[in-house]
């Protein structure tokens, strides 16, 4: 069993340039929590770290509505994959000290917010999202992501845990229990199956157990 402190020691170091660590996994696995805990631990140890979530690249609701895709929000083609890749490349190529704006996602309004965080002097960026390990055959536009990361970890969770967390997320966001069930079964869990097929490409696979993480 590894603590977050143990995991922080496993983060690649890239003297003189920024390190990009990916945290991939299905929706509801706890990627955001792990990314935030890891960033805080890295900062506590004297490094300069920040979280850059993939969620800020959701297409806006008006765009999804026009495409008839709003009910599928969260699936690979409902994100701006090209913009995500472009900004990842900027994180990779921009010298430390120069600003790189990064959008965030505001769950209160269910929309992305431009320039939600500006990465400037950070040595390590923890990039978390569902689709970091996909190939273009699985979802067009995502294959370049993995090539831009120094390493990518996969956070796994049992299907029953994913289902419970996702149902709670959707009902907390205003959906009825019936609407949440449809969203989870018809969209979220299909996404989880797609993401699971990329699991073998990760540098290491983690599962949350109590306050720690198990490898494998």
XYZ file of C-alpha atoms in Angstrom:
216
model
C 0.000 0.000 0.000
C 1.366 3.411 -0.959
C 0.615 6.767 0.602
C 0.370 9.970 -1.442
C 3.847 10.789 -0.128
C 5.105 7.504 -1.606
C 3.439 8.296 -4.927
C 4.974 11.781 -5.004
C 8.417 10.186 -4.932
C 7.493 8.232 -8.069
C 6.649 11.342 -10.100
C 9.228 11.814 -12.890
C 11.585 14.744 -12.467
C 12.764 16.746 -15.458
C 15.503 19.188 -14.379
C 15.378 22.328 -16.461
C 11.983 21.645 -17.971
C 8.415 21.080 -16.892
C 7.205 17.546 -16.128
C 3.716 16.532 -17.272
C 2.204 13.640 -15.317
C -1.107 12.223 -16.528
C -3.764 10.678 -14.287
C -6.195 8.721 -16.473
C -9.124 6.508 -15.589
C -12.897 6.111 -15.888
C -15.394 8.735 -14.735
C -15.940 8.514 -10.992
C -12.640 6.779 -10.199
C -11.343 9.655 -8.044
C -8.845 11.183 -10.485
C -9.465 14.753 -9.336
C -8.957 13.801 -5.699
C -5.714 11.967 -6.430
C -4.430 14.800 -8.620
C -5.151 17.437 -5.956
C -3.626 15.344 -3.173
C -0.547 14.630 -5.261
C -0.106 18.275 -6.243
C -0.414 19.342 -2.595
C 2.145 16.750 -1.496
C 4.606 17.755 -4.224
C 4.220 21.404 -3.207
C 4.711 20.505 0.449
C 7.969 18.770 -0.476
C 9.301 21.959 -2.070
C 8.367 21.442 -5.720
C 6.043 23.734 -7.651
C 3.045 21.727 -8.825
C -0.421 22.434 -10.199
C -3.387 20.415 -11.479
C -4.544 20.910 -15.075
C -7.839 19.020 -15.554
C -9.131 17.872 -18.941
C -12.678 18.938 -17.994
C -12.073 22.539 -19.071
C -12.129 21.303 -22.673
C -15.795 20.293 -22.622
C -17.515 21.828 -25.626
C -20.044 24.448 -24.588
C -23.632 23.343 -24.090
C -24.885 25.468 -26.992
C -22.477 23.659 -29.331
C -23.497 20.241 -28.018
C -27.169 21.167 -28.235
C -26.750 22.221 -31.865
C -25.095 18.878 -32.602
C -27.746 16.903 -30.769
C -25.032 15.667 -28.402
C -25.931 17.302 -25.102
C -27.245 14.054 -23.603
C -23.880 12.443 -24.415
C -21.839 15.157 -22.723
C -18.654 13.604 -21.369
C -18.019 11.257 -24.293
C -14.770 11.747 -26.289
C -16.303 13.701 -29.177
C -17.952 16.193 -26.793
C -14.548 17.644 -25.880
C -12.257 19.996 -27.770
C -9.519 17.377 -28.170
C -7.538 19.546 -30.598
C -7.510 22.459 -28.154
C -6.479 20.152 -25.338
C -3.543 18.826 -27.386
C -2.521 22.341 -28.414
C -2.430 23.553 -24.815
C -0.617 20.428 -23.611
C 2.030 21.119 -26.234
C 2.233 24.704 -24.960
C 2.834 23.384 -21.427
C 5.549 21.146 -22.828
C 7.277 23.757 -25.001
C 6.793 27.043 -23.125
C 9.757 27.895 -20.856
C 9.031 27.831 -17.134
C 8.208 31.377 -16.077
C 6.120 32.250 -19.135
C 2.322 32.041 -18.801
C 0.154 29.271 -20.253
C -3.602 29.846 -19.649
C -5.600 26.673 -18.890
C -9.412 26.446 -18.790
C -11.300 24.875 -15.908
C -14.831 23.463 -15.677
C -17.430 25.065 -13.434
C -19.917 22.392 -12.311
C -22.222 25.084 -10.904
C -22.956 26.393 -14.412
C -22.002 23.178 -16.260
C -19.648 25.110 -18.558
C -15.895 25.627 -19.062
C -14.259 28.854 -17.902
C -11.462 30.258 -20.044
C -8.106 30.809 -18.361
C -9.323 29.331 -15.085
C -5.704 28.859 -14.059
C -2.489 30.246 -15.496
C 0.515 27.925 -15.382
C 3.654 30.027 -15.113
C 6.376 28.896 -12.715
C 5.305 25.292 -12.096
C 7.823 22.461 -12.399
C 5.193 19.694 -12.409
C 1.728 19.730 -13.956
C -0.653 16.922 -13.014
C -2.974 16.473 -15.996
C -6.078 14.464 -15.117
C -8.817 13.184 -17.399
C -10.586 10.165 -18.808
C -9.105 9.929 -22.263
C -5.364 10.499 -21.887
C -4.393 7.026 -23.109
C -6.730 6.559 -26.081
C -5.628 5.885 -29.645
C -7.172 7.549 -32.690
C -8.780 4.208 -33.561
C -10.641 4.348 -30.241
C -11.498 8.055 -30.411
C -10.144 10.370 -33.145
C -8.026 13.282 -31.946
C -6.739 11.855 -28.658
C -3.655 9.855 -29.652
C -1.215 12.780 -29.376
C -2.037 13.294 -25.699
C 0.008 10.346 -24.460
C 2.995 11.437 -26.536
C 3.110 14.774 -24.685
C 3.126 13.278 -21.176
C 6.271 12.224 -19.310
C 4.266 9.449 -17.665
C 0.638 8.489 -17.267
C -0.895 6.618 -14.340
C -4.272 4.910 -14.473
C -6.616 5.101 -11.491
C -9.013 2.152 -11.397
C -12.139 1.481 -9.328
C -14.767 -1.290 -9.184
C -17.767 -0.785 -11.445
C -20.160 -0.709 -8.477
C -18.133 2.121 -6.920
C -18.144 4.070 -10.189
C -21.908 3.634 -10.519
C -22.628 4.834 -6.988
C -20.372 7.875 -7.287
C -21.732 8.855 -10.692
C -25.350 8.557 -9.594
C -24.583 10.803 -6.631
C -22.743 13.292 -8.874
C -25.668 13.611 -11.262
C -28.393 13.865 -8.620
C -26.310 16.454 -6.754
C -26.096 18.346 -10.052
C -29.880 18.543 -10.322
C -30.934 15.428 -12.242
C -33.755 13.269 -10.968
C -32.893 9.727 -9.870
C -34.354 8.361 -13.107
C -32.441 10.855 -15.264
C -29.222 10.098 -13.392
C -29.682 6.366 -13.924
C -30.128 6.835 -17.679
C -27.061 9.079 -17.877
C -24.905 6.597 -15.954
C -26.022 3.448 -17.759
C -26.318 4.870 -21.287
C -23.269 7.159 -21.303
C -20.938 7.172 -18.298
C -20.436 3.419 -18.035
C -19.926 3.124 -21.791
C -17.198 5.733 -21.407
C -15.756 3.711 -18.539
C -15.564 0.622 -20.757
C -13.809 2.601 -23.486
C -11.307 4.012 -21.003
C -10.716 0.577 -19.460
C -9.466 -0.661 -22.830
C -6.577 1.841 -22.557
C -5.544 0.685 -19.082
C -2.639 -1.445 -20.319
C -0.898 1.617 -21.779
C -0.426 3.237 -18.360
C 2.975 3.346 -16.687
C 1.332 2.106 -13.515
C -2.195 1.204 -12.418
C -3.497 2.355 -9.040
C -6.570 1.548 -6.971
C -7.630 3.669 -3.996
C -7.836 1.684 -0.732
C -8.816 3.642 2.379
C -6.348 6.559 2.589
C -3.735 4.944 0.336
C -3.288 3.393 -3.087
C -2.481 -0.110 -4.253
C -0.444 -0.743 -7.381
C -1.627 -3.337 -9.882
